[in-house]
Amino acid sequence: MKTALITGGAKGIGLAISQELMRDGWNVVITGRDAQAIDAAVAGLTTGTGKAVGKVMDVRDRASIDAVLAEVRKEFDSLDSLINCAGVIIRDESEVLSEADWETVIDTDLSGVFRCSQAAFADLEKTKGATIVNVGSIAGSVGIAGRAGYTAAKAGLEGLTRTLGLEWADRDIRVNAVAPGWTRTEMVAGGIKDGRLSEAALTSRIPQKRLAEPHEIATVVKFLMSADSSYITGQTITVDGGITINGNT
């Protein structure tokens, strides 16, 4: 039975990925900083034959990552896939964005992916056909006002995906990314509910005229983990309802 480690796996897209994999019989290791959210996510993962476990882990701390990987080695036969989904957004205009906030976003959304990938490399290299899938954003290819750190991190993530895909292709580790558009995660749904976001305004710019559901991103991640994508590496798949080809975010 295959095992996947999912950073940021307790909510939103990360949780949807966990659910999809459990249904397909994977073991899933859900990680994050919020122990309560992790416990709730694991308790809700009851579909499928795989095993779900939760681990508190901070992608900004290499020692934390190494400790979790050591536990995974003890509990499971192999690590077959790493899903880098942990991320933060701090909104502020660039002229007033603090250096501390900039560094928090870069350290989590970009450096955290590098740390986890580097730390997991030795385990993944032992597995035939191992995969890494990075969850990026359309912010990686377009500018979004008020999110300088986030857009820089997600653009960097696409470059990192290409480089790791190139470097590790001959190690039988495929590295790809998905770039979601506006998705109905808890964060977006909360913004719509409290009036910070307008669903009508968002969907008016999306050619398909609706937000993505988390499972629609998760199924693309699952494809990139599967043998059906065995000749794809170093690529970023955009899943955005057409918003970027419309030239409007």
PDB file of C-alpha atoms in Angstrom:
ATOM      1  CA  MET A   1       0.000   0.000   0.000  1.00  0.00           C
ATOM      2  CA  LYS A   2       1.383   3.404  -0.987  1.00  0.00           C
ATOM      3  CA  THR A   3       1.944   6.278   1.428  1.00  0.00           C
ATOM      4  CA  ALA A   4       1.727  10.030   0.812  1.00  0.00           C
ATOM      5  CA  LEU A   5       2.798  12.854   3.103  1.00  0.00           C
ATOM      6  CA  ILE A   6       0.671  15.971   2.668  1.00  0.00           C
ATOM      7  CA  THR A   7       1.788  19.272   4.163  1.00  0.00           C
ATOM      8  CA  GLY A   8      -1.093  21.579   4.994  1.00  0.00           C
ATOM      9  CA  GLY A   9      -3.339  18.536   4.704  1.00  0.00           C
ATOM     10  CA  ALA A  10      -5.907  19.368   7.385  1.00  0.00           C
ATOM     11  CA  LYS A  11      -7.979  21.925   5.483  1.00  0.00           C
ATOM     12  CA  GLY A  12      -9.028  23.096   2.045  1.00  0.00           C
ATOM     13  CA  ILE A  13      -7.226  21.654  -0.952  1.00  0.00           C
ATOM     14  CA  GLY A  14      -4.872  19.623   1.238  1.00  0.00           C
ATOM     15  CA  LEU A  15      -7.773  17.896   2.964  1.00  0.00           C
ATOM     16  CA  ALA A  16      -9.474  17.237  -0.385  1.00  0.00           C
ATOM     17  CA  ILE A  17      -6.266  15.584  -1.611  1.00  0.00           C
ATOM     18  CA  SER A  18      -6.190  13.436   1.521  1.00  0.00           C
ATOM     19  CA  GLN A  19      -9.793  12.383   0.917  1.00  0.00           C
ATOM     20  CA  GLU A  20      -9.138  11.478  -2.721  1.00  0.00           C
ATOM     21  CA  LEU A  21      -6.103   9.391  -1.836  1.00  0.00           C
ATOM     22  CA  MET A  22      -7.859   7.578   0.995  1.00  0.00           C
ATOM     23  CA  ARG A  23     -10.635   6.599  -1.398  1.00  0.00           C
ATOM     24  CA  ASP A  24      -7.975   5.086  -3.661  1.00  0.00           C
ATOM     25  CA  GLY A  25      -6.461   3.049  -0.852  1.00  0.00           C
ATOM     26  CA  TRP A  26      -3.448   5.218  -0.008  1.00  0.00           C
ATOM     27  CA  ASN A  27      -2.049   5.742   3.460  1.00  0.00           C
ATOM     28  CA  VAL A  28      -1.979   9.473   4.165  1.00  0.00           C
ATOM     29  CA  VAL A  29       0.183  11.400   6.605  1.00  0.00           C
ATOM     30  CA  ILE A  30      -1.439  14.779   7.235  1.00  0.00           C
ATOM     31  CA  THR A  31       0.876  17.458   8.590  1.00  0.00           C
ATOM     32  CA  GLY A  32       0.453  21.016   9.779  1.00  0.00           C
ATOM     33  CA  ARG A  33       0.970  23.302  12.750  1.00  0.00           C
ATOM     34  CA  ASP A  34      -2.567  23.108  14.189  1.00  0.00           C
ATOM     35  CA  ALA A  35      -2.854  19.876  16.181  1.00  0.00           C
ATOM     36  CA  GLN A  36      -6.589  20.300  16.727  1.00  0.00           C
ATOM     37  CA  ALA A  37      -7.282  20.747  13.002  1.00  0.00           C
ATOM     38  CA  ILE A  38      -5.091  17.753  12.176  1.00  0.00           C
ATOM     39  CA  ASP A  39      -6.925  15.544  14.674  1.00  0.00           C
ATOM     40  CA  ALA A  40     -10.298  16.619  13.264  1.00  0.00           C
ATOM     41  CA  ALA A  41      -9.164  15.927   9.700  1.00  0.00           C
ATOM     42  CA  VAL A  42      -7.848  12.466  10.546  1.00  0.00           C
ATOM     43  CA  ALA A  43     -11.049  11.613  12.427  1.00  0.00           C
ATOM     44  CA  GLY A  44     -13.072  12.518   9.337  1.00  0.00           C
ATOM     45  CA  LEU A  45     -11.043  10.353   6.953  1.00  0.00           C
ATOM     46  CA  THR A  46     -12.987   7.115   7.192  1.00  0.00           C
ATOM     47  CA  THR A  47     -13.449   6.175   3.522  1.00  0.00           C
ATOM     48  CA  GLY A  48     -11.090   3.674   1.917  1.00  0.00           C
ATOM     49  CA  THR A  49      -8.714   0.960   3.000  1.00  0.00           C
ATOM     50  CA  GLY A  50      -5.715   3.156   3.738  1.00  0.00           C
ATOM     51  CA  LYS A  51      -4.583   4.494   7.080  1.00  0.00           C
ATOM     52  CA  ALA A  52      -4.672   8.189   8.009  1.00  0.00           C
ATOM     53  CA  VAL A  53      -2.331   9.639  10.613  1.00  0.00           C
ATOM     54  CA  GLY A  54      -1.659  13.208  11.654  1.00  0.00           C
ATOM     55  CA  LYS A  55       1.659  14.801  12.563  1.00  0.00           C
ATOM     56  CA  VAL A  56       2.386  18.293  13.851  1.00  0.00           C
ATOM     57  CA  MET A  57       5.075  19.738  11.581  1.00  0.00           C
ATOM     58  CA  ASP A  58       6.330  23.192  10.636  1.00  0.00           C
ATOM     59  CA  VAL A  59       7.688  23.446   7.086  1.00  0.00           C
ATOM     60  CA  ARG A  60       9.836  26.385   8.238  1.00  0.00           C
ATOM     61  CA  ASP A  61      11.785  24.101  10.593  1.00  0.00           C
ATOM     62  CA  ARG A  62      14.018  21.402   9.082  1.00  0.00           C
ATOM     63  CA  ALA A  63      14.325  19.585  12.412  1.00  0.00           C
ATOM     64  CA  SER A  64      10.535  19.331  12.594  1.00  0.00           C
ATOM     65  CA  ILE A  65      10.407  17.894   9.071  1.00  0.00           C
ATOM     66  CA  ASP A  66      13.168  15.381   9.767  1.00  0.00           C
ATOM     67  CA  ALA A  67      11.427  14.222  12.941  1.00  0.00           C
ATOM     68  CA  VAL A  68       8.167  13.538  11.108  1.00  0.00           C
ATOM     69  CA  LEU A  69       9.942  11.683   8.307  1.00  0.00           C
ATOM     70  CA  ALA A  70      11.656   9.497  10.898  1.00  0.00           C
ATOM     71  CA  GLU A  71       8.231   8.618  12.323  1.00  0.00           C
ATOM     72  CA  VAL A  72       6.899   7.849   8.841  1.00  0.00           C
ATOM     73  CA  ARG A  73       9.769   5.407   8.265  1.00  0.00           C
ATOM     74  CA  LYS A  74       8.834   3.552  11.443  1.00  0.00           C
ATOM     75  CA  GLU A  75       5.099   3.409  10.693  1.00  0.00           C
ATOM     76  CA  PHE A  76       5.026   2.684   6.955  1.00  0.00           C
ATOM     77  CA  ASP A  77       6.911   0.555   4.455  1.00  0.00           C
ATOM     78  CA  SER A  78       7.722   3.427   2.113  1.00  0.00           C
ATOM     79  CA  LEU A  79       7.145   7.062   1.243  1.00  0.00           C
ATOM     80  CA  ASP A  80       5.764   7.142  -2.290  1.00  0.00           C
ATOM     81  CA  SER A  81       4.649  10.735  -2.683  1.00  0.00           C
ATOM     82  CA  LEU A  82       5.135  14.167  -1.137  1.00  0.00           C
ATOM     83  CA  ILE A  83       2.394  16.757  -1.596  1.00  0.00           C
ATOM     84  CA  ASN A  84       3.559  20.274  -0.718  1.00  0.00           C
ATOM     85  CA  CYS A  85       0.350  22.133   0.093  1.00  0.00           C
ATOM     86  CA  ALA A  86       1.230  24.185   3.186  1.00  0.00           C
ATOM     87  CA  GLY A  87       1.057  27.913   2.594  1.00  0.00           C
ATOM     88  CA  VAL A  88       0.177  31.316   3.980  1.00  0.00           C
ATOM     89  CA  ILE A  89      -1.042  34.573   2.474  1.00  0.00           C
ATOM     90  CA  ILE A  90      -0.317  37.972   4.020  1.00  0.00           C
ATOM     91  CA  ARG A  91      -2.057  40.828   2.250  1.00  0.00           C
ATOM     92  CA  ASP A  92      -0.530  44.301   2.183  1.00  0.00           C
ATOM     93  CA  GLU A  93       0.560  46.867  -0.361  1.00  0.00           C
ATOM     94  CA  SER A  94       4.225  46.555  -1.275  1.00  0.00           C
ATOM     95  CA  GLU A  95       5.192  49.999   0.019  1.00  0.00           C
ATOM     96  CA  VAL A  96       4.107  49.073   3.551  1.00  0.00           C
ATOM     97  CA  LEU A  97       4.630  45.288   3.581  1.00  0.00           C
ATOM     98  CA  SER A  98       6.992  44.523   6.451  1.00  0.00           C
ATOM     99  CA  GLU A  99      10.141  42.537   5.838  1.00  0.00           C
ATOM    100  CA  ALA A 100       9.023  40.103   8.542  1.00  0.00           C
ATOM    101  CA  ASP A 101       5.736  39.424   6.729  1.00  0.00           C
ATOM    102  CA  TRP A 102       7.551  39.055   3.399  1.00  0.00           C
ATOM    103  CA  GLU A 103       9.950  36.540   4.931  1.00  0.00           C
ATOM    104  CA  THR A 104       7.125  34.594   6.595  1.00  0.00           C
ATOM    105  CA  VAL A 105       5.411  34.022   3.257  1.00  0.00           C
ATOM    106  CA  ILE A 106       8.584  33.195   1.332  1.00  0.00           C
ATOM    107  CA  ASP A 107       9.838  30.915   4.109  1.00  0.00           C
ATOM    108  CA  THR A 108       6.565  28.982   4.173  1.00  0.00           C
ATOM    109  CA  ASP A 109       5.359  28.953   0.576  1.00  0.00           C
ATOM    110  CA  LEU A 110       8.696  28.574  -1.217  1.00  0.00           C
ATOM    111  CA  SER A 111      11.517  27.651   1.141  1.00  0.00           C
ATOM    112  CA  GLY A 112       9.194  25.245   2.959  1.00  0.00           C
ATOM    113  CA  VAL A 113       8.639  23.324  -0.264  1.00  0.00           C
ATOM    114  CA  PHE A 114      12.383  23.117  -0.859  1.00  0.00           C
ATOM    115  CA  ARG A 115      13.032  21.951   2.717  1.00  0.00           C
ATOM    116  CA  CYS A 116      10.397  19.224   2.585  1.00  0.00           C
ATOM    117  CA  SER A 117      11.466  18.038  -0.858  1.00  0.00           C
ATOM    118  CA  GLN A 118      15.139  17.933   0.081  1.00  0.00           C
ATOM    119  CA  ALA A 119      14.398  16.174   3.375  1.00  0.00           C
ATOM    120  CA  ALA A 120      12.186  13.561   1.699  1.00  0.00           C
ATOM    121  CA  PHE A 121      14.528  12.924  -1.229  1.00  0.00           C
ATOM    122  CA  ALA A 122      16.344   9.929   0.278  1.00  0.00           C
ATOM    123  CA  ASP A 123      13.058   8.195   1.109  1.00  0.00           C
ATOM    124  CA  LEU A 124      11.497   8.941  -2.267  1.00  0.00           C
ATOM    125  CA  GLU A 125      14.596   7.746  -4.130  1.00  0.00           C
ATOM    126  CA  LYS A 126      14.114   4.295  -2.597  1.00  0.00           C
ATOM    127  CA  THR A 127      10.612   4.063  -4.090  1.00  0.00           C
ATOM    128  CA  LYS A 128      10.006   3.094  -7.705  1.00  0.00           C
ATOM    129  CA  GLY A 129       8.060   5.845  -9.462  1.00  0.00           C
ATOM    130  CA  ALA A 130       7.960   8.312  -6.562  1.00  0.00           C
ATOM    131  CA  THR A 131       6.314  11.696  -7.053  1.00  0.00           C
ATOM    132  CA  ILE A 132       6.294  15.196  -5.630  1.00  0.00           C
ATOM    133  CA  VAL A 133       3.356  17.483  -6.368  1.00  0.00           C
ATOM    134  CA  ASN A 134       3.556  21.140  -5.360  1.00  0.00           C
ATOM    135  CA  VAL A 135       0.366  23.129  -4.899  1.00  0.00           C
ATOM    136  CA  GLY A 136       0.993  26.559  -6.351  1.00  0.00           C
ATOM    137  CA  SER A 137      -1.392  29.236  -7.575  1.00  0.00           C
ATOM    138  CA  ILE A 138      -2.260  31.258 -10.625  1.00  0.00           C
ATOM    139  CA  ALA A 139      -0.486  34.006  -8.665  1.00  0.00           C
ATOM    140  CA  GLY A 140       2.709  32.361  -9.890  1.00  0.00           C
ATOM    141  CA  SER A 141       2.058  33.511 -13.445  1.00  0.00           C
ATOM    142  CA  VAL A 142       0.092  36.752 -12.991  1.00  0.00           C
ATOM    143  CA  GLY A 143       0.470  39.765 -10.738  1.00  0.00           C
ATOM    144  CA  ILE A 144      -2.015  40.145  -7.885  1.00  0.00           C
ATOM    145  CA  ALA A 145      -2.056  43.496  -6.094  1.00  0.00           C
ATOM    146  CA  GLY A 146      -1.479  43.372  -2.365  1.00  0.00           C
ATOM    147  CA  ARG A 147       0.194  39.964  -2.423  1.00  0.00           C
ATOM    148  CA  ALA A 148       3.818  40.621  -3.305  1.00  0.00           C
ATOM    149  CA  GLY A 149       5.233  37.877  -1.104  1.00  0.00           C
ATOM    150  CA  TYR A 150       2.659  35.331  -2.196  1.00  0.00           C
ATOM    151  CA  THR A 151       3.049  35.986  -5.922  1.00  0.00           C
ATOM    152  CA  ALA A 152       6.847  35.935  -5.641  1.00  0.00           C
ATOM    153  CA  ALA A 153       6.743  32.650  -3.726  1.00  0.00           C
ATOM    154  CA  LYS A 154       4.368  30.979  -6.164  1.00  0.00           C
ATOM    155  CA  ALA A 155       6.380  32.163  -9.179  1.00  0.00           C
ATOM    156  CA  GLY A 156       9.484  30.769  -7.514  1.00  0.00           C
ATOM    157  CA  LEU A 157       7.648  27.518  -6.867  1.00  0.00           C
ATOM    158  CA  GLU A 158       7.115  27.004 -10.593  1.00  0.00           C
ATOM    159  CA  GLY A 159      10.842  27.478 -11.195  1.00  0.00           C
ATOM    160  CA  LEU A 160      11.707  25.132  -8.345  1.00  0.00           C
ATOM    161  CA  THR A 161       9.331  22.524  -9.771  1.00  0.00           C
ATOM    162  CA  ARG A 162      11.086  22.678 -13.145  1.00  0.00           C
ATOM    163  CA  THR A 163      14.538  22.415 -11.589  1.00  0.00           C
ATOM    164  CA  LEU A 164      13.712  19.514  -9.272  1.00  0.00           C
ATOM    165  CA  GLY A 165      11.939  17.773 -12.130  1.00  0.00           C
ATOM    166  CA  LEU A 166      15.118  18.090 -14.198  1.00  0.00           C
ATOM    167  CA  GLU A 167      17.546  17.128 -11.447  1.00  0.00           C
ATOM    168  CA  TRP A 168      15.629  14.130 -10.158  1.00  0.00           C
ATOM    169  CA  ALA A 169      14.248  12.660 -13.387  1.00  0.00           C
ATOM    170  CA  ASP A 170      17.037  10.094 -13.558  1.00  0.00           C
ATOM    171  CA  ARG A 171      16.359   9.180  -9.909  1.00  0.00           C
ATOM    172  CA  ASP A 172      12.841   8.084 -10.930  1.00  0.00           C
ATOM    173  CA  ILE A 173      11.222  10.934  -8.994  1.00  0.00           C
ATOM    174  CA  ARG A 174       8.743  13.011 -10.964  1.00  0.00           C
ATOM    175  CA  VAL A 175       8.110  16.558  -9.734  1.00  0.00           C
ATOM    176  CA  ASN A 176       5.113  18.568 -10.912  1.00  0.00           C
ATOM    177  CA  ALA A 177       2.815  21.316  -9.687  1.00  0.00           C
ATOM    178  CA  VAL A 178      -0.783  22.425  -9.926  1.00  0.00           C
ATOM    179  CA  ALA A 179      -1.740  26.096 -10.046  1.00  0.00           C
ATOM    180  CA  PRO A 180      -5.318  26.523  -8.817  1.00  0.00           C
ATOM    181  CA  GLY A 181      -7.416  29.571  -9.466  1.00  0.00           C
ATOM    182  CA  TRP A 182     -10.122  30.802  -7.106  1.00  0.00           C
ATOM    183  CA  THR A 183     -11.226  27.761  -5.101  1.00  0.00           C
ATOM    184  CA  ARG A 184     -13.970  27.408  -2.498  1.00  0.00           C
ATOM    185  CA  THR A 185     -11.686  26.694   0.438  1.00  0.00           C
ATOM    186  CA  GLU A 186     -12.526  27.628   4.027  1.00  0.00           C
ATOM    187  CA  MET A 187     -10.509  30.824   3.594  1.00  0.00           C
ATOM    188  CA  VAL A 188     -12.340  31.928   0.454  1.00  0.00           C
ATOM    189  CA  ALA A 189     -15.743  30.864   1.786  1.00  0.00           C
ATOM    190  CA  GLY A 190     -15.060  32.821   4.975  1.00  0.00           C
ATOM    191  CA  GLY A 191     -14.110  35.898   2.974  1.00  0.00           C
ATOM    192  CA  ILE A 192     -17.342  35.667   0.989  1.00  0.00           C
ATOM    193  CA  LYS A 193     -19.393  35.208   4.155  1.00  0.00           C
ATOM    194  CA  ASP A 194     -17.946  38.227   5.962  1.00  0.00           C
ATOM    195  CA  GLY A 195     -18.012  40.447   2.889  1.00  0.00           C
ATOM    196  CA  ARG A 196     -14.268  40.745   2.246  1.00  0.00           C
ATOM    197  CA  LEU A 197     -14.787  38.910  -1.046  1.00  0.00           C
ATOM    198  CA  SER A 198     -17.651  39.042  -3.518  1.00  0.00           C
ATOM    199  CA  GLU A 199     -18.457  35.727  -5.167  1.00  0.00           C
ATOM    200  CA  ALA A 200     -20.307  37.535  -7.952  1.00  0.00           C
ATOM    201  CA  ALA A 201     -17.281  39.726  -8.664  1.00  0.00           C
ATOM    202  CA  LEU A 202     -14.935  36.747  -8.614  1.00  0.00           C
ATOM    203  CA  THR A 203     -17.010  34.527 -10.869  1.00  0.00           C
ATOM    204  CA  SER A 204     -17.681  37.348 -13.323  1.00  0.00           C
ATOM    205  CA  ARG A 205     -13.984  37.203 -14.272  1.00  0.00           C
ATOM    206  CA  ILE A 206     -13.878  33.404 -14.600  1.00  0.00           C
ATOM    207  CA  PRO A 207     -14.942  32.120 -18.044  1.00  0.00           C
ATOM    208  CA  GLN A 208     -16.585  29.054 -16.484  1.00  0.00           C
ATOM    209  CA  LYS A 209     -18.517  31.415 -14.163  1.00  0.00           C
ATOM    210  CA  ARG A 210     -17.926  29.550 -10.908  1.00  0.00           C
ATOM    211  CA  LEU A 211     -15.323  28.860  -8.274  1.00  0.00           C
ATOM    212  CA  ALA A 212     -13.417  25.587  -8.270  1.00  0.00           C
ATOM    213  CA  GLU A 213     -14.300  23.023  -5.642  1.00  0.00           C
ATOM    214  CA  PRO A 214     -11.326  21.608  -3.703  1.00  0.00           C
ATOM    215  CA  HIS A 215     -11.887  18.103  -5.064  1.00  0.00           C
ATOM    216  CA  GLU A 216     -11.397  19.431  -8.610  1.00  0.00           C
ATOM    217  CA  ILE A 217      -7.861  20.443  -7.682  1.00  0.00           C
ATOM    218  CA  ALA A 218      -7.314  17.208  -5.772  1.00  0.00           C
ATOM    219  CA  THR A 219      -8.151  15.022  -8.765  1.00  0.00           C
ATOM    220  CA  VAL A 220      -5.469  16.764 -10.836  1.00  0.00           C
ATOM    221  CA  VAL A 221      -2.960  16.213  -8.038  1.00  0.00           C
ATOM    222  CA  LYS A 222      -3.953  12.546  -7.956  1.00  0.00           C
ATOM    223  CA  PHE A 223      -3.423  12.320 -11.725  1.00  0.00           C
ATOM    224  CA  LEU A 224       0.090  13.749 -11.374  1.00  0.00           C
ATOM    225  CA  MET A 225       0.819  11.105  -8.730  1.00  0.00           C
ATOM    226  CA  SER A 226      -0.436   8.270 -10.903  1.00  0.00           C
ATOM    227  CA  ALA A 227       1.086   6.084 -13.609  1.00  0.00           C
ATOM    228  CA  ASP A 228      -1.210   7.846 -16.087  1.00  0.00           C
ATOM    229  CA  SER A 229       1.182  10.825 -15.901  1.00  0.00           C
ATOM    230  CA  SER A 230       4.362   8.733 -16.005  1.00  0.00           C
ATOM    231  CA  TYR A 231       5.948  10.841 -18.788  1.00  0.00           C
ATOM    232  CA  ILE A 232       5.176  14.225 -17.208  1.00  0.00           C
ATOM    233  CA  THR A 233       7.716  15.986 -15.007  1.00  0.00           C
ATOM    234  CA  GLY A 234       8.748  19.559 -14.251  1.00  0.00           C
ATOM    235  CA  GLN A 235       5.370  20.890 -15.345  1.00  0.00           C
ATOM    236  CA  THR A 236       2.760  23.162 -13.771  1.00  0.00           C
ATOM    237  CA  ILE A 237      -0.862  22.369 -14.609  1.00  0.00           C
ATOM    238  CA  THR A 238      -3.194  25.352 -14.310  1.00  0.00           C
ATOM    239  CA  VAL A 239      -6.674  24.572 -12.953  1.00  0.00           C
ATOM    240  CA  ASP A 240      -8.512  27.884 -12.969  1.00  0.00           C
ATOM    241  CA  GLY A 241     -11.711  27.753 -15.021  1.00  0.00           C
ATOM    242  CA  GLY A 242      -9.979  29.769 -17.741  1.00  0.00           C
ATOM    243  CA  ILE A 243      -9.295  32.940 -15.758  1.00  0.00           C
ATOM    244  CA  THR A 244      -5.647  33.256 -16.824  1.00  0.00           C
ATOM    245  CA  ILE A 245      -6.351  32.737 -20.516  1.00  0.00           C
ATOM    246  CA  ASN A 246      -8.961  35.468 -20.132  1.00  0.00           C
ATOM    247  CA  GLY A 247      -6.189  37.820 -19.020  1.00  0.00           C
ATOM    248  CA  ASN A 248      -8.088  38.650 -15.849  1.00  0.00           C
ATOM    249  CA  THR A 249      -7.538  37.640 -12.228  1.00  0.00           C
TER     250      THR A 249
END
